[in-house]
PDB file of C-alpha atoms and ligand atoms in Angstrom:
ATOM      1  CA  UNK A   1       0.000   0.000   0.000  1.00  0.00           C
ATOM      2  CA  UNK A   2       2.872   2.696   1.182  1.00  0.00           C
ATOM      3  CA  UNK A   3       4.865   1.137  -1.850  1.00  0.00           C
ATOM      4  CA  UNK A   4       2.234   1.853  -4.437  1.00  0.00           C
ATOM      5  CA  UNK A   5       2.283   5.846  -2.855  1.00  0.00           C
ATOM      6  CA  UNK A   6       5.764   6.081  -2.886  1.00  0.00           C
ATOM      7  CA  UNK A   7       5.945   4.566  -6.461  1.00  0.00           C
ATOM      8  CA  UNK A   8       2.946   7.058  -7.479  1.00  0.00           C
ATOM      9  CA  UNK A   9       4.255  10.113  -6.262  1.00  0.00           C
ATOM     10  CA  UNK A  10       7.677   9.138  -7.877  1.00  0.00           C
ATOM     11  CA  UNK A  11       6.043   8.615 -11.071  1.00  0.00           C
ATOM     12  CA  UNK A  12       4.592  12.255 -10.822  1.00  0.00           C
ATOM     13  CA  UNK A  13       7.671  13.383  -9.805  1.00  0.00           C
ATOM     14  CA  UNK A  14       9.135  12.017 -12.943  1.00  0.00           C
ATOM     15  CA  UNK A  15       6.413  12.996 -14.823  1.00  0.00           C
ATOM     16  CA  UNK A  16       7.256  16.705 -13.971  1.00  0.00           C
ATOM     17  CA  UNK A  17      10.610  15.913 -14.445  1.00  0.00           C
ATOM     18  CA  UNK A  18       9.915  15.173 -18.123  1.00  0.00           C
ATOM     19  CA  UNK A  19      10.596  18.757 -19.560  1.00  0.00           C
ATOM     20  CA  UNK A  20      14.072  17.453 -21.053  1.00  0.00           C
ATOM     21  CA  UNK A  21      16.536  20.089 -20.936  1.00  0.00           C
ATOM     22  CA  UNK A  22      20.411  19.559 -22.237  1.00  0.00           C
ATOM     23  CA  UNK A  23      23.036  22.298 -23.077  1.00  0.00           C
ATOM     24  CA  UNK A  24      24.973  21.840 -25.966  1.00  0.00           C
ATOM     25  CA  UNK A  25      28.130  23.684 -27.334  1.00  0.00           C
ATOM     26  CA  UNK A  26      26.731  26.696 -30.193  1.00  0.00           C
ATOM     27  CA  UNK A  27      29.210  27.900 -31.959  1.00  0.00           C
ATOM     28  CA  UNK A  28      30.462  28.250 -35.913  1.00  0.00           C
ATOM     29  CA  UNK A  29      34.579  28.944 -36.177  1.00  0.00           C
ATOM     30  CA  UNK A  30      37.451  27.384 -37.283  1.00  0.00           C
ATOM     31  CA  UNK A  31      38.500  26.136 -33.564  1.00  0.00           C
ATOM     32  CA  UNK A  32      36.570  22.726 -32.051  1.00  0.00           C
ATOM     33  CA  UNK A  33      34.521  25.099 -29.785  1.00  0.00           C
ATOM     34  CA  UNK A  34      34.870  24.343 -26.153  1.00  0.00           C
ATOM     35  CA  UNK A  35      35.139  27.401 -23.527  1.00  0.00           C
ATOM     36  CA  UNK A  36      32.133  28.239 -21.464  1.00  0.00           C
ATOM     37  CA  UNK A  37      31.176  31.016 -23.428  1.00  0.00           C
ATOM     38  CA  UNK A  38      29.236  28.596 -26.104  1.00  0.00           C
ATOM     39  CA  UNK A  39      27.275  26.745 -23.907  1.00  0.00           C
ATOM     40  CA  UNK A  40      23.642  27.404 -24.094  1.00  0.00           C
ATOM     41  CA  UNK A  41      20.735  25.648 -22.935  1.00  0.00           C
ATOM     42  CA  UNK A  42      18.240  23.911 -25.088  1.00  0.00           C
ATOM     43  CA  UNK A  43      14.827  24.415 -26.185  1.00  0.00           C
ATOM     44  CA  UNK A  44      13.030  22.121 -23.404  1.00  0.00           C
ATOM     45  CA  UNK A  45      11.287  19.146 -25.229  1.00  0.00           C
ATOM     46  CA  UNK A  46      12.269  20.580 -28.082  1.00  0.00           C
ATOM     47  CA  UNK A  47      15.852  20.548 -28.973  1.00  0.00           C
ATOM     48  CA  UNK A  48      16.752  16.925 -27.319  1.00  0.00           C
ATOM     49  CA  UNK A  49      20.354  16.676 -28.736  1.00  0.00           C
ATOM     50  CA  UNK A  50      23.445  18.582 -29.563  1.00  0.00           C
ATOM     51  CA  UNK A  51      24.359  18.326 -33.214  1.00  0.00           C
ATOM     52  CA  UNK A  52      27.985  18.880 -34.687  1.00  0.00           C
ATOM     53  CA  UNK A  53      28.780  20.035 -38.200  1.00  0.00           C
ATOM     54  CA  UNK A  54      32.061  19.711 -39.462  1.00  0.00           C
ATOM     55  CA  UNK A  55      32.574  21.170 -42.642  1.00  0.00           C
ATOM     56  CA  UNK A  56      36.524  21.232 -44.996  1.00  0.00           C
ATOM     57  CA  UNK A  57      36.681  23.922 -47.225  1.00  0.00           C
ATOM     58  CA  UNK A  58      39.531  26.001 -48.759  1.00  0.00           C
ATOM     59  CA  UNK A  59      40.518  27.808 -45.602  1.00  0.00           C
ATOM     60  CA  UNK A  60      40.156  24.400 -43.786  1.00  0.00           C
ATOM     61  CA  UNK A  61      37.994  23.385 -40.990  1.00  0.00           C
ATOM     62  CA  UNK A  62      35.048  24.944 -39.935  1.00  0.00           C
ATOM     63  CA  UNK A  63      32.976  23.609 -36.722  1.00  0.00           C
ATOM     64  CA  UNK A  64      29.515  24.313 -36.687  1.00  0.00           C
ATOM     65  CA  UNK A  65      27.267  23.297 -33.374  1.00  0.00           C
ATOM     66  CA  UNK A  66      23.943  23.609 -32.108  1.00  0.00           C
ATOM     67  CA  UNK A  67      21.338  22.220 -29.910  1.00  0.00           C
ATOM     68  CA  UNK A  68      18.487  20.193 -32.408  1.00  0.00           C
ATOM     69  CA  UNK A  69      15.691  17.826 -32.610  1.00  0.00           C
ATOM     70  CA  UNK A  70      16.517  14.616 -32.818  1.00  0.00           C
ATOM     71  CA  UNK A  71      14.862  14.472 -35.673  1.00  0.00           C
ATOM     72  CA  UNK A  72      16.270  17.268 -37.516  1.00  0.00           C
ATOM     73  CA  UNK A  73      19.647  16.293 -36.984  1.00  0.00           C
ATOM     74  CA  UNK A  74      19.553  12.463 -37.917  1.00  0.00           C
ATOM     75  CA  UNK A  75      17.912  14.043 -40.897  1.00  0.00           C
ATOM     76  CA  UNK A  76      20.871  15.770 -41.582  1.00  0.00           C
ATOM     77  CA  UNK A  77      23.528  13.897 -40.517  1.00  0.00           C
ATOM     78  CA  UNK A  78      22.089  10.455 -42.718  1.00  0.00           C
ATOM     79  CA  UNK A  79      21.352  13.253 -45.622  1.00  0.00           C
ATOM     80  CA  UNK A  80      25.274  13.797 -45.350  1.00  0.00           C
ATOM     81  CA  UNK A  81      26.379  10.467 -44.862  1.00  0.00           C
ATOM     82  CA  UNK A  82      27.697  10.385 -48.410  1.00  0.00           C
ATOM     83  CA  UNK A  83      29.383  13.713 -47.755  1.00  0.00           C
ATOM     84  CA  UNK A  84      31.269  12.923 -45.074  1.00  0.00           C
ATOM     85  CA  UNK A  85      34.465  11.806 -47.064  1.00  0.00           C
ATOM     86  CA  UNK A  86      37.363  13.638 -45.080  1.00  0.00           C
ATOM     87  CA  UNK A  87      38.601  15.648 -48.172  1.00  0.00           C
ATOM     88  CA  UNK A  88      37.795  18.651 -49.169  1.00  0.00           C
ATOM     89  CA  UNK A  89      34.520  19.976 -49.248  1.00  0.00           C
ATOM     90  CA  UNK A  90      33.413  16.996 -46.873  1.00  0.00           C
ATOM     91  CA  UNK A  91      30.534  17.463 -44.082  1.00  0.00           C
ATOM     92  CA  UNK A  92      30.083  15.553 -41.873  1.00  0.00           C
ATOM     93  CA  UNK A  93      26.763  15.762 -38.988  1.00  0.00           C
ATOM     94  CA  UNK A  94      27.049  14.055 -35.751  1.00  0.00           C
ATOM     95  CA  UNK A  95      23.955  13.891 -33.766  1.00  0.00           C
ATOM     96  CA  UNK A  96      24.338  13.002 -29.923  1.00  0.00           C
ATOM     97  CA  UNK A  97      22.383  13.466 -26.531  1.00  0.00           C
ATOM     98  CA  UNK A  98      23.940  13.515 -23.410  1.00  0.00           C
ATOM     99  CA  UNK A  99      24.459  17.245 -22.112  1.00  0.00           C
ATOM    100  CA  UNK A 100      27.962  18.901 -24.166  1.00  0.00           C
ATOM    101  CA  UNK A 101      28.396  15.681 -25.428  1.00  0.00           C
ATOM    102  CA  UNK A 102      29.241  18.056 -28.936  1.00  0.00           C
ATOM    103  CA  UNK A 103      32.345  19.428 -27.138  1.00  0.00           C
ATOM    104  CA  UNK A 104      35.734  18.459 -29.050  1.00  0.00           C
ATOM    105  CA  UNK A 105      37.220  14.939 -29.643  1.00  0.00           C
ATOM    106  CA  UNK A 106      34.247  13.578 -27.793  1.00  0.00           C
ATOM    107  CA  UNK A 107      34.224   9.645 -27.969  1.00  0.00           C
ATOM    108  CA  UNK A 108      30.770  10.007 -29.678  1.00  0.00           C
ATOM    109  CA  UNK A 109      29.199   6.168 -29.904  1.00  0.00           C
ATOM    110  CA  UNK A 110      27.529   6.870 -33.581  1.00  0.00           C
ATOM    111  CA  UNK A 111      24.180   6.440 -34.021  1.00  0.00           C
ATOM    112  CA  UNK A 112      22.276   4.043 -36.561  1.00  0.00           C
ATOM    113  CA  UNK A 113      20.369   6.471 -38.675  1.00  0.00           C
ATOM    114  CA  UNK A 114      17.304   4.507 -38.857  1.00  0.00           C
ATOM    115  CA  UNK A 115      16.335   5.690 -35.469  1.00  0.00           C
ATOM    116  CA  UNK A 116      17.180   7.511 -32.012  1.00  0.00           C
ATOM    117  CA  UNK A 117      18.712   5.986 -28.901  1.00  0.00           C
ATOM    118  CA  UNK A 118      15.465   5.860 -26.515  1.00  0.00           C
ATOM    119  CA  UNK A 119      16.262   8.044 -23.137  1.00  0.00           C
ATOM    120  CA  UNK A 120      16.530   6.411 -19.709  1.00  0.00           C
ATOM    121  CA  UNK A 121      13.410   7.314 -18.575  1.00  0.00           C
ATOM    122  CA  UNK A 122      11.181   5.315 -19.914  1.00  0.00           C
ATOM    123  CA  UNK A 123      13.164   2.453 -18.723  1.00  0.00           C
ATOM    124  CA  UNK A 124      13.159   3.675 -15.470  1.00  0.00           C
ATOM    125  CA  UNK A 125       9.727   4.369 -15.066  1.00  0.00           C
ATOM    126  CA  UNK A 126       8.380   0.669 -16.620  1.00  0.00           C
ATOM    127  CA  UNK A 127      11.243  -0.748 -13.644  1.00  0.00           C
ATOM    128  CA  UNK A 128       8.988   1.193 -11.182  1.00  0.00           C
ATOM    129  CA  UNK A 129       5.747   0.219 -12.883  1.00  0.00           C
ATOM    130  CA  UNK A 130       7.022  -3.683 -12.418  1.00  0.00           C
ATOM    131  CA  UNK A 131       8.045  -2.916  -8.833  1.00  0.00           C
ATOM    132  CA  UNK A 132       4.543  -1.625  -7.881  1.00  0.00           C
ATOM    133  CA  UNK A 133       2.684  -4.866  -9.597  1.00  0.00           C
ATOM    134  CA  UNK A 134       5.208  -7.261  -7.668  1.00  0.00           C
ATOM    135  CA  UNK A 135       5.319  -5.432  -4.634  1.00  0.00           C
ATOM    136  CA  UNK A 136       1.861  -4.705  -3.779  1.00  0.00           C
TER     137      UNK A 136
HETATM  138  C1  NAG B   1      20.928  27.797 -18.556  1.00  0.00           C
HETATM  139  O1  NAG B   1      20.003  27.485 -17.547  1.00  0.00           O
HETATM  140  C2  NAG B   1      20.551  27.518 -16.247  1.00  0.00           C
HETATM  141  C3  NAG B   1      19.498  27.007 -15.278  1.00  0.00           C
HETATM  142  O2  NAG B   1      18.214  27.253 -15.720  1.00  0.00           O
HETATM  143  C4  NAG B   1      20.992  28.944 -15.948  1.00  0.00           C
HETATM  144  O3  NAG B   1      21.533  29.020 -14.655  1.00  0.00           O
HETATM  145  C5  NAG B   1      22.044  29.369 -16.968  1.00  0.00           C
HETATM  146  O4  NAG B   1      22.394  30.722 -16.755  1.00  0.00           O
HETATM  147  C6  NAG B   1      21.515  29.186 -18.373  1.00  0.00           C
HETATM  148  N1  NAG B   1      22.607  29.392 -19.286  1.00  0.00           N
HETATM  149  C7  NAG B   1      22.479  30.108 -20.394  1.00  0.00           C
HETATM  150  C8  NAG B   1      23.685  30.243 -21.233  1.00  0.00           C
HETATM  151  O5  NAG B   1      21.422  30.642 -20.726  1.00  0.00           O
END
């Protein structure tokens, strides 16, 4: 009985808690953007990653970041897939959602363009919904 309150008010608590809010690195220059100065916070439930453009031209590299969607930027980044060469004129989009995770050199685990990674909290929240039906 206390359980199923404590579970309840946790779920509302995570409910609440569901206005998903990451910073991401905005910047467009030559250097891999990293100092304070470019961090900005995201559109809540909105802008749910931190997308990073890398683009080779004549005067060499030029870093481009944002916050996005998620779906905006595996849009993009699976639109320049064939782009992405290394040479000149190359652009490549990386897509990623943990908070600055568009910072430089980050070890960014790719994603599989045919969909997003799905968030923790989901998973958490079906863990508490499985607790409350065995514990009760
Ligand atoms: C981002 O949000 C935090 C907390 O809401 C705030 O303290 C910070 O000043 C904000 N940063 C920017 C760059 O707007």
């Amino acid at each position: 009985m206390r359980l199923r309150t404590v579970s309840a008010l946790l779920m509302s608590l995570l409910g609440s808690g569901l206005a998903l809010q990451i910073q991401c690195y905005q910047c467009e220059m030559t250097d891999d953007c990293a100092a304070p100065e470019f961090i900005v916070n995201c559109t809540v439930n909105v802008q749910d990653m931190c997308q990073k453009e890398v683009l080779v031209n004549d005067d060499g590299i030029l870093y481009r970041k944002a916050c996005a969607s998620s779906s905006a930027c595996l849009i993009s980044s699976s639109g320049y897939q064939q782009f992405c060469t290394g040479k000149l004129h190359s652009v490549c989009i990386s897509c990623c959602s943990t908070p600055l995770c568009n910072g430089p050199r980050q070890k960014r685990r790719p994603l599989p363009s045919s969909g997003a990674a799905p968030t923790g909290l989901p998973l958490l929240m079906l863990v508490l919904l499985l607790l409350d039906s065995i514990l009760c």
